[in-house]
CSV table of C-alpha atoms and ligand atoms in Angstrom, one decimal:
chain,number,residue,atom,x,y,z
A,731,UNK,CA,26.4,-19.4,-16.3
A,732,UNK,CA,25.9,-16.9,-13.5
A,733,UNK,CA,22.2,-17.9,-12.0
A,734,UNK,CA,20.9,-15.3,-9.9
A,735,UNK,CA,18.2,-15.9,-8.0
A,736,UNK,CA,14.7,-13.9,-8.4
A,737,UNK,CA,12.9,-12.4,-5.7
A,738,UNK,CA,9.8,-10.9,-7.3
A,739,UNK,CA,8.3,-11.0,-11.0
A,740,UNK,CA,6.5,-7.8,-11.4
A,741,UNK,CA,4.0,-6.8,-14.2
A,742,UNK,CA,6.8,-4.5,-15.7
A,743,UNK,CA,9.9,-5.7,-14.3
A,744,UNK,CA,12.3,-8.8,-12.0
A,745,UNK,CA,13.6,-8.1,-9.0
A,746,UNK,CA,16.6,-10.3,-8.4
A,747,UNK,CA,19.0,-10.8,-5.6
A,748,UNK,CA,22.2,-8.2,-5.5
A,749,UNK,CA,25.9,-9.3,-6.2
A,750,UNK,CA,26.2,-7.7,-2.1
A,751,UNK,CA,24.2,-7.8,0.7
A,752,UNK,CA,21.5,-4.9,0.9
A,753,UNK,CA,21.0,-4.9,-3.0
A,754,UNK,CA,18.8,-5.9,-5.5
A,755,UNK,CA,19.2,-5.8,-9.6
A,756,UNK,CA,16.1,-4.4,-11.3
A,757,UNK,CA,15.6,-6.1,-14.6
A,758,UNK,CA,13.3,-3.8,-16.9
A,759,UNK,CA,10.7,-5.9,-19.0
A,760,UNK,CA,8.7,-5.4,-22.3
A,761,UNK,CA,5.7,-5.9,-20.6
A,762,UNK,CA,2.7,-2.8,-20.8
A,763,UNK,CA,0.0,-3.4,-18.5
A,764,UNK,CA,-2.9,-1.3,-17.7
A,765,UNK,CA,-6.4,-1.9,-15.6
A,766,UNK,CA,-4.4,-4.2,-13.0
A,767,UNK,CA,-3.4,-6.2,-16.1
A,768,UNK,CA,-6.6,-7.0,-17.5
A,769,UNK,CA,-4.6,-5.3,-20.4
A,770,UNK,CA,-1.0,-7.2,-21.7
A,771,UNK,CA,1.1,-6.5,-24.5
A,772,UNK,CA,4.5,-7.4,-24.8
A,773,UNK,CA,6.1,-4.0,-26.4
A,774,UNK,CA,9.6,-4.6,-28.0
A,775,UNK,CA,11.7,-2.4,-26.4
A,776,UNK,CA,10.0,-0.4,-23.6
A,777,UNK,CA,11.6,-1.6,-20.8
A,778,UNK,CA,15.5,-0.5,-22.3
A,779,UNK,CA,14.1,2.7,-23.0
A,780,UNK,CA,12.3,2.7,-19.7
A,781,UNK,CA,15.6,2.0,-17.6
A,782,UNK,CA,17.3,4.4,-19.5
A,783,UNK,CA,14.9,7.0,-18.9
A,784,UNK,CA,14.4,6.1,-15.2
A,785,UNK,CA,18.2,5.9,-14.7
A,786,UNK,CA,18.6,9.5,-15.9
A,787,UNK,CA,15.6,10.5,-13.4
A,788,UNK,CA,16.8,9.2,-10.6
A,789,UNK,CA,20.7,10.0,-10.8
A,790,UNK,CA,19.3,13.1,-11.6
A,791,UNK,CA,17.3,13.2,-8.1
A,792,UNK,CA,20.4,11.7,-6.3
A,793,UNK,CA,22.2,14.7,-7.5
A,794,UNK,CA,20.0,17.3,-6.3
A,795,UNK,CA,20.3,15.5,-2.8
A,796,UNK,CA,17.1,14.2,-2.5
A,797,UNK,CA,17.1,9.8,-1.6
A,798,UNK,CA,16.5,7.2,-4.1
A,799,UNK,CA,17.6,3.6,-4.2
A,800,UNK,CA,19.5,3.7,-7.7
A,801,UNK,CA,23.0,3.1,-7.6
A,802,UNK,CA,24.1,2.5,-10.7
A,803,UNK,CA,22.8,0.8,-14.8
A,804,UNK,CA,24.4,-2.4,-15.1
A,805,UNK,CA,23.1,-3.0,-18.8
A,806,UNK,CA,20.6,-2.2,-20.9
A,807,UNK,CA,18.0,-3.7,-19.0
A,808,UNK,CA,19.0,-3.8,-15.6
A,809,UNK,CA,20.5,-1.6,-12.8
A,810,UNK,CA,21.5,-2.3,-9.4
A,811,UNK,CA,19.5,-0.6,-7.0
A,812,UNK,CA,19.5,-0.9,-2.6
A,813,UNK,CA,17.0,-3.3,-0.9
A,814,UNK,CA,14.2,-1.3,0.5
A,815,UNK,CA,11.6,-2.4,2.6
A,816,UNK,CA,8.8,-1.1,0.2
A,817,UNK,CA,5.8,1.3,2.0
A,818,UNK,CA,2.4,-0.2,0.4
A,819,UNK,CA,1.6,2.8,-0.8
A,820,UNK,CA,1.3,4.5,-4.6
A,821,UNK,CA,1.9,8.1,-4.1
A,822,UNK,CA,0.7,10.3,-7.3
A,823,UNK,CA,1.0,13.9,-7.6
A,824,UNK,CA,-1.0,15.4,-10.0
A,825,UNK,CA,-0.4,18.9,-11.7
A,826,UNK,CA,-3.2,19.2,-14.0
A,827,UNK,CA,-6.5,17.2,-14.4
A,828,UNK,CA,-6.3,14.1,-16.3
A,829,UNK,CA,-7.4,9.8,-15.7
A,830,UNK,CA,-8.8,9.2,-12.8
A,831,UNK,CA,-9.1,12.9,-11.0
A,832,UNK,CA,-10.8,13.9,-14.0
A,833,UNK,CA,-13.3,11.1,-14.1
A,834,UNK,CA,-14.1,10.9,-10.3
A,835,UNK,CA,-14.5,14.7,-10.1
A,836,UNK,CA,-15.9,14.9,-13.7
A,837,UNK,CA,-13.6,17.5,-15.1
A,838,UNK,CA,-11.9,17.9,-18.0
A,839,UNK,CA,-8.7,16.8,-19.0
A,840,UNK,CA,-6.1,19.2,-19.3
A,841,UNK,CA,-7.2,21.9,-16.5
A,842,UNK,CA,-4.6,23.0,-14.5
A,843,UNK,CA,-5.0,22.6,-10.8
A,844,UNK,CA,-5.3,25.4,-8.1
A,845,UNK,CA,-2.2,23.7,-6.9
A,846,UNK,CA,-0.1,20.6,-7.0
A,847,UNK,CA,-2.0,17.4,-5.5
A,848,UNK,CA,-1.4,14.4,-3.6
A,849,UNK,CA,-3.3,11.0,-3.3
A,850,UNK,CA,-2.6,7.7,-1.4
A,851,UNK,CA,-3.3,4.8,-3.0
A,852,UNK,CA,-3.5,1.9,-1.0
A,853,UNK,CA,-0.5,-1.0,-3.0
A,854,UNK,CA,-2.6,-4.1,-3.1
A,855,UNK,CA,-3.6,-5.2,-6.5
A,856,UNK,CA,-6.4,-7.9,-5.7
A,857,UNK,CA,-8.2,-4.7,-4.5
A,858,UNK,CA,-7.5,-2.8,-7.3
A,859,UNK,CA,-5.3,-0.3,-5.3
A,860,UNK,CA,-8.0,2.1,-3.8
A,861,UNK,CA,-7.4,5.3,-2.9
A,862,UNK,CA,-6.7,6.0,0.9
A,863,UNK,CA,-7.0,8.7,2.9
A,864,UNK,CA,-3.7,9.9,5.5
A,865,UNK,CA,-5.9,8.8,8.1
A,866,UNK,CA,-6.2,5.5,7.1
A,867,UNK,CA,-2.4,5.3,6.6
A,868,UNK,CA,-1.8,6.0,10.2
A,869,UNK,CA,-4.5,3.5,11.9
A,870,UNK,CA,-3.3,0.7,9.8
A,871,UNK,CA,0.3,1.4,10.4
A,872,UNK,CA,1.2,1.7,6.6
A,873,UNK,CA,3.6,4.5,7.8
A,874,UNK,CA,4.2,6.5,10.6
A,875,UNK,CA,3.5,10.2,10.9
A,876,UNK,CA,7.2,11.0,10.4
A,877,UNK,CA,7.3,9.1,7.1
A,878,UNK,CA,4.3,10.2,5.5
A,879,UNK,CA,6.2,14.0,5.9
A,880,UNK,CA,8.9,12.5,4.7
A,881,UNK,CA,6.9,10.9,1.6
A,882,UNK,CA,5.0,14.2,1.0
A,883,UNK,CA,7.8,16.3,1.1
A,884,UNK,CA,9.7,14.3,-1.0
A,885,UNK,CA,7.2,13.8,-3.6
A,886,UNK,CA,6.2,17.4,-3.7
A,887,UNK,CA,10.3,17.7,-4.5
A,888,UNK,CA,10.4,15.2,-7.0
A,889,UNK,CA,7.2,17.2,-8.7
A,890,UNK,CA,9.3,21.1,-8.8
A,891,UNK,CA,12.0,19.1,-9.7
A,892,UNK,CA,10.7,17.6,-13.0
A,893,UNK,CA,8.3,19.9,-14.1
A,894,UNK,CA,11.4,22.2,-14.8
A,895,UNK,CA,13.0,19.2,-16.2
A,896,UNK,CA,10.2,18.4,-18.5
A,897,UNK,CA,9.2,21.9,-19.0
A,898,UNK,CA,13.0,22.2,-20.5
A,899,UNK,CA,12.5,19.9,-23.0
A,900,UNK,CA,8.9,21.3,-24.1
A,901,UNK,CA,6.8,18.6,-22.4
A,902,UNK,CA,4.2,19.1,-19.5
A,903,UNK,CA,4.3,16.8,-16.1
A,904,UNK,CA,0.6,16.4,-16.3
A,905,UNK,CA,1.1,13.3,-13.1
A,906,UNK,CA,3.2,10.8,-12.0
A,907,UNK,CA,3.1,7.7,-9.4
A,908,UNK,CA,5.9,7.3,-7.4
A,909,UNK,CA,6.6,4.4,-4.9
A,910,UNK,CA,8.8,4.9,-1.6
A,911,UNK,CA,10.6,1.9,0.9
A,912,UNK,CA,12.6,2.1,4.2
A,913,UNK,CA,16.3,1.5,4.7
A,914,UNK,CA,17.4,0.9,8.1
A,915,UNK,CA,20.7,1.9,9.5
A,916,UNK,CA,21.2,0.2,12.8
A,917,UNK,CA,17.6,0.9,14.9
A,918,UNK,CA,16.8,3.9,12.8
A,919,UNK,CA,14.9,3.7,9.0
A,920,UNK,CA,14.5,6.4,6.4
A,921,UNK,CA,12.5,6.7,3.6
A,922,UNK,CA,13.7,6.7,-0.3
A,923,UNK,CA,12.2,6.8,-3.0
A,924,UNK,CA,11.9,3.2,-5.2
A,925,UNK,CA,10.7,1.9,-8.1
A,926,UNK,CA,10.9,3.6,-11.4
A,927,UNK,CA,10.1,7.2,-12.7
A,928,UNK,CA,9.2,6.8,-16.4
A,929,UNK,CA,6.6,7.6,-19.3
A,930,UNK,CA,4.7,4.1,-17.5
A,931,UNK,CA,4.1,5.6,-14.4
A,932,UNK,CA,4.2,9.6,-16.1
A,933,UNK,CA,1.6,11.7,-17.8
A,934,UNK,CA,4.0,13.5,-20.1
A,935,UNK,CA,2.2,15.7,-22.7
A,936,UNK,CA,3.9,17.8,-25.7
A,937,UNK,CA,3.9,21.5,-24.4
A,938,UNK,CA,3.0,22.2,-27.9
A,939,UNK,CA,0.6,19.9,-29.6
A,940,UNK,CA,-0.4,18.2,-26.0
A,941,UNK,CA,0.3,15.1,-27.8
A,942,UNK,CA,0.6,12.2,-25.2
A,943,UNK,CA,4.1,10.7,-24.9
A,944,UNK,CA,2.9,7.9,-22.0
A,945,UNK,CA,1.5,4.8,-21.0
A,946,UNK,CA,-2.1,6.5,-21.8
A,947,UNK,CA,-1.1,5.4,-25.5
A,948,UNK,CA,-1.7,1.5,-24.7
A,949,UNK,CA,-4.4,2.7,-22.5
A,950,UNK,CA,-6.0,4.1,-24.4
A,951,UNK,CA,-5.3,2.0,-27.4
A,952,UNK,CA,-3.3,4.8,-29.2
A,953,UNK,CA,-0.3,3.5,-30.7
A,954,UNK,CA,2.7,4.9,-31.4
A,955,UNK,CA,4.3,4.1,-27.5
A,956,UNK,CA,7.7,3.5,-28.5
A,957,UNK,CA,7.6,6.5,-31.0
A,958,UNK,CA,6.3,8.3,-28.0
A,959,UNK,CA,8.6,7.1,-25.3
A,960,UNK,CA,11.8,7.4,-27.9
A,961,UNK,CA,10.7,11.1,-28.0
A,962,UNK,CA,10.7,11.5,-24.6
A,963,UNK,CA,14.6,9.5,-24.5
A,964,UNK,CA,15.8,12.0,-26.8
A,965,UNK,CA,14.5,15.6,-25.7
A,966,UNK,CA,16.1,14.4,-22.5
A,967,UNK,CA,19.7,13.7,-24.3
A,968,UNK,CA,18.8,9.7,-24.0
A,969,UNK,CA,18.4,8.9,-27.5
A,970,UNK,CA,20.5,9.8,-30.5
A,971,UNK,CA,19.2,12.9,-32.1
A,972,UNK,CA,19.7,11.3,-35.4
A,973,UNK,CA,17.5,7.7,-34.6
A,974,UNK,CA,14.1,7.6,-36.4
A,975,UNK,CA,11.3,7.1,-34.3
A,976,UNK,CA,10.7,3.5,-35.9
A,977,UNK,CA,11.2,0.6,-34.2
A,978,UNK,CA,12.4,-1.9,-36.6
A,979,UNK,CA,14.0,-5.1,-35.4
A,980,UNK,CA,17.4,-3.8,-34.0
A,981,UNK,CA,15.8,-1.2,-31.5
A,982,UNK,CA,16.7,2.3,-30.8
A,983,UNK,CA,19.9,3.7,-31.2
A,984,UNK,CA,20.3,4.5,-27.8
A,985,UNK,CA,23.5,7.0,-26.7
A,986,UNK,CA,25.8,4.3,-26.4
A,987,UNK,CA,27.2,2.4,-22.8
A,988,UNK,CA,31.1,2.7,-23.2
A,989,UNK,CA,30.7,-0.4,-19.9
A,990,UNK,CA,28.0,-2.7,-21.4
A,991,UNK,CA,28.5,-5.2,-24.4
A,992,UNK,CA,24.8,-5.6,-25.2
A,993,UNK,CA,22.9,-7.3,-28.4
A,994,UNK,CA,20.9,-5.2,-30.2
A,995,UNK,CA,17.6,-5.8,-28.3
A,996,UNK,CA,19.4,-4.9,-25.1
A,997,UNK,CA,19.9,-7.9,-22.9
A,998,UNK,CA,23.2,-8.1,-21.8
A,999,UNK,CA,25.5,-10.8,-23.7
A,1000,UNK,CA,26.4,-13.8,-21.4
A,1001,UNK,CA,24.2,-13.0,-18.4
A,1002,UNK,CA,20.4,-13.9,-19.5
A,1003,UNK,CA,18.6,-13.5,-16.5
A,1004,UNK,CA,17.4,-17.3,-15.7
B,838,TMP,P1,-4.6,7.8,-12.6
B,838,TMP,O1,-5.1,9.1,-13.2
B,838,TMP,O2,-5.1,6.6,-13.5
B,838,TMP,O3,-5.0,7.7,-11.2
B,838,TMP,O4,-3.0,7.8,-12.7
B,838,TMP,C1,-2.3,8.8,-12.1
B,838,TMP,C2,-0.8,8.7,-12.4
B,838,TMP,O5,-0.3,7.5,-11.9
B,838,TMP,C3,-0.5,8.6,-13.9
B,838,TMP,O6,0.6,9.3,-14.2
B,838,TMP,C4,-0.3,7.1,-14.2
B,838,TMP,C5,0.2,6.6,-12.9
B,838,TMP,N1,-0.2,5.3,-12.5
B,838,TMP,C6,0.7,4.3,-12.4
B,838,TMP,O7,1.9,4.5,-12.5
B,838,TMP,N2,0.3,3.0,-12.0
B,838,TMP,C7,-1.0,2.7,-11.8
B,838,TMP,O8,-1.3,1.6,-11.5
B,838,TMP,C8,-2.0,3.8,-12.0
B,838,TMP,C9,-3.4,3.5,-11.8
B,838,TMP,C10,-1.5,5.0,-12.4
């Protein structure tokens, strides 16, 4: 049996050691959390959709030029992705008023902005992640000037990038979190961008009905999340046009993977992850 060893055990997903030096496999679990995980739920099947979704995001970023750390999907679950040195930061970009902007500033939800924003939040969960300000950054060394261009830049990319995406397939990019690392090449490091981009770290609203097809649905104690995030799957040519919504015991009829042999609730057969 091929025992790989794990490196981290996230609230949404494993990092374990690469099959080569310099990479890592990202294993995608079923695991929602919210509030710093004060709220758990295991979901069945969000984290297969969620790589899925996140796969086509970030080969679609790779693309366009612009860094990530994906490589490839190994399975349904997992793909192989290159070791970063994460930057402690969560980097959100907001296009229209909604969670925590609109409660701090007390404004409604669903007002667009004057522009595109961008906060710092400060990656440490046993203070909650608090904001921070670019200032703070600098002094405590989080980054260096020259990265937090490159992270601003990068994120203000990512945000033209998939509004038009979105926008495409009838839903709005309300916000989205986005986390960055270094790779170093000999003396010399630049930034990527990390992580996942999915409807767990997306506010992605129905242009139509603003219906929310996100994480705020465990949240806010909505239901429907997998009905939600399958929608999202599918406008973006993830999911089978023909698949119900319904989530019955042998998961969503994802567009199959002519290179993985997976069971129908997506781990890959022969290679369970401890
Ligand atoms: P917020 O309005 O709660 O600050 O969230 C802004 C965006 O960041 C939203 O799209 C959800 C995402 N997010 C995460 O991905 N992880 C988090 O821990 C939080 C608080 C927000």
């Amino acid at each position: 049996m091929n025992r790989r060893r794990r490196i981290y055990d996230g609230k949404a997903k494993i990092l374990y050691e690469g099959p080569e030096p310099g990479t890592i496999i990202q294993h995608f679990k079923d695991d929602a959390t919210a509030f710093n995980a004060k709220k758990h739920e295991i979901i069945d099947g969000k984290g297969v959709l969620n790589n899925r979704i996140s796969e086509f995001i970030f080969q679609s970023l790779n693309e366009i030029g612009l860094p990530t750390h994906f490589i490839r999907r190994l399975n349904m679950r997992e793909q192989l992705v290159r070791q970063v040195e994460i930057i402690p930061l969560e980097v959100v970009v907001r296009n229209i008023a909604a969670g925590s902007l609109a409660k701090r500033l007390g404004m409604e939800e669903g007002r667009r902005l004057p522009r595109p924003i961008i906060e710092f939040y400060y990656k440490k969960d046993e203070l909650d992640d608090p904001m921070v300000t670019e200032d703070h950054i600098l002094a405590f060394g989080w980054a260096s000037f020259q990265e937090l261009e490159d992270i601003t830049s990068l994120a203000f990319r990512i945000n033209d990038f998939l509004t038009g995406l979105f926008r495409g397939v009838g839903i709005l990019l309300v916000d989205f979190k986005i986390e960055t690392g270094r790779i170093w090449e000999d003396d010399e490091s630049h930034v990527v961008l990390a992580d996942e981009i999915s409807p767990d770290s997306c506010r992605l609203w129905d242009a139509k009905t603003q219906d929310k097809l996100d994480k705020d649905r465990f949240r806010r104690d909505m239901g429907g999340l997998i009905e939600a995030y399958s929608e999202v799957a599918r406008r973006l040519g993830i999911l089978l046009d023909n698949d119900t919504a319904s989530f019955g015991d042998s998961g969503p009829q994802l567009v199959p993977d002519p290179e993985t042999t997976h069971d129908p609730r997506g781990n890959s057969v022969g290679r369970k992850p401890e």
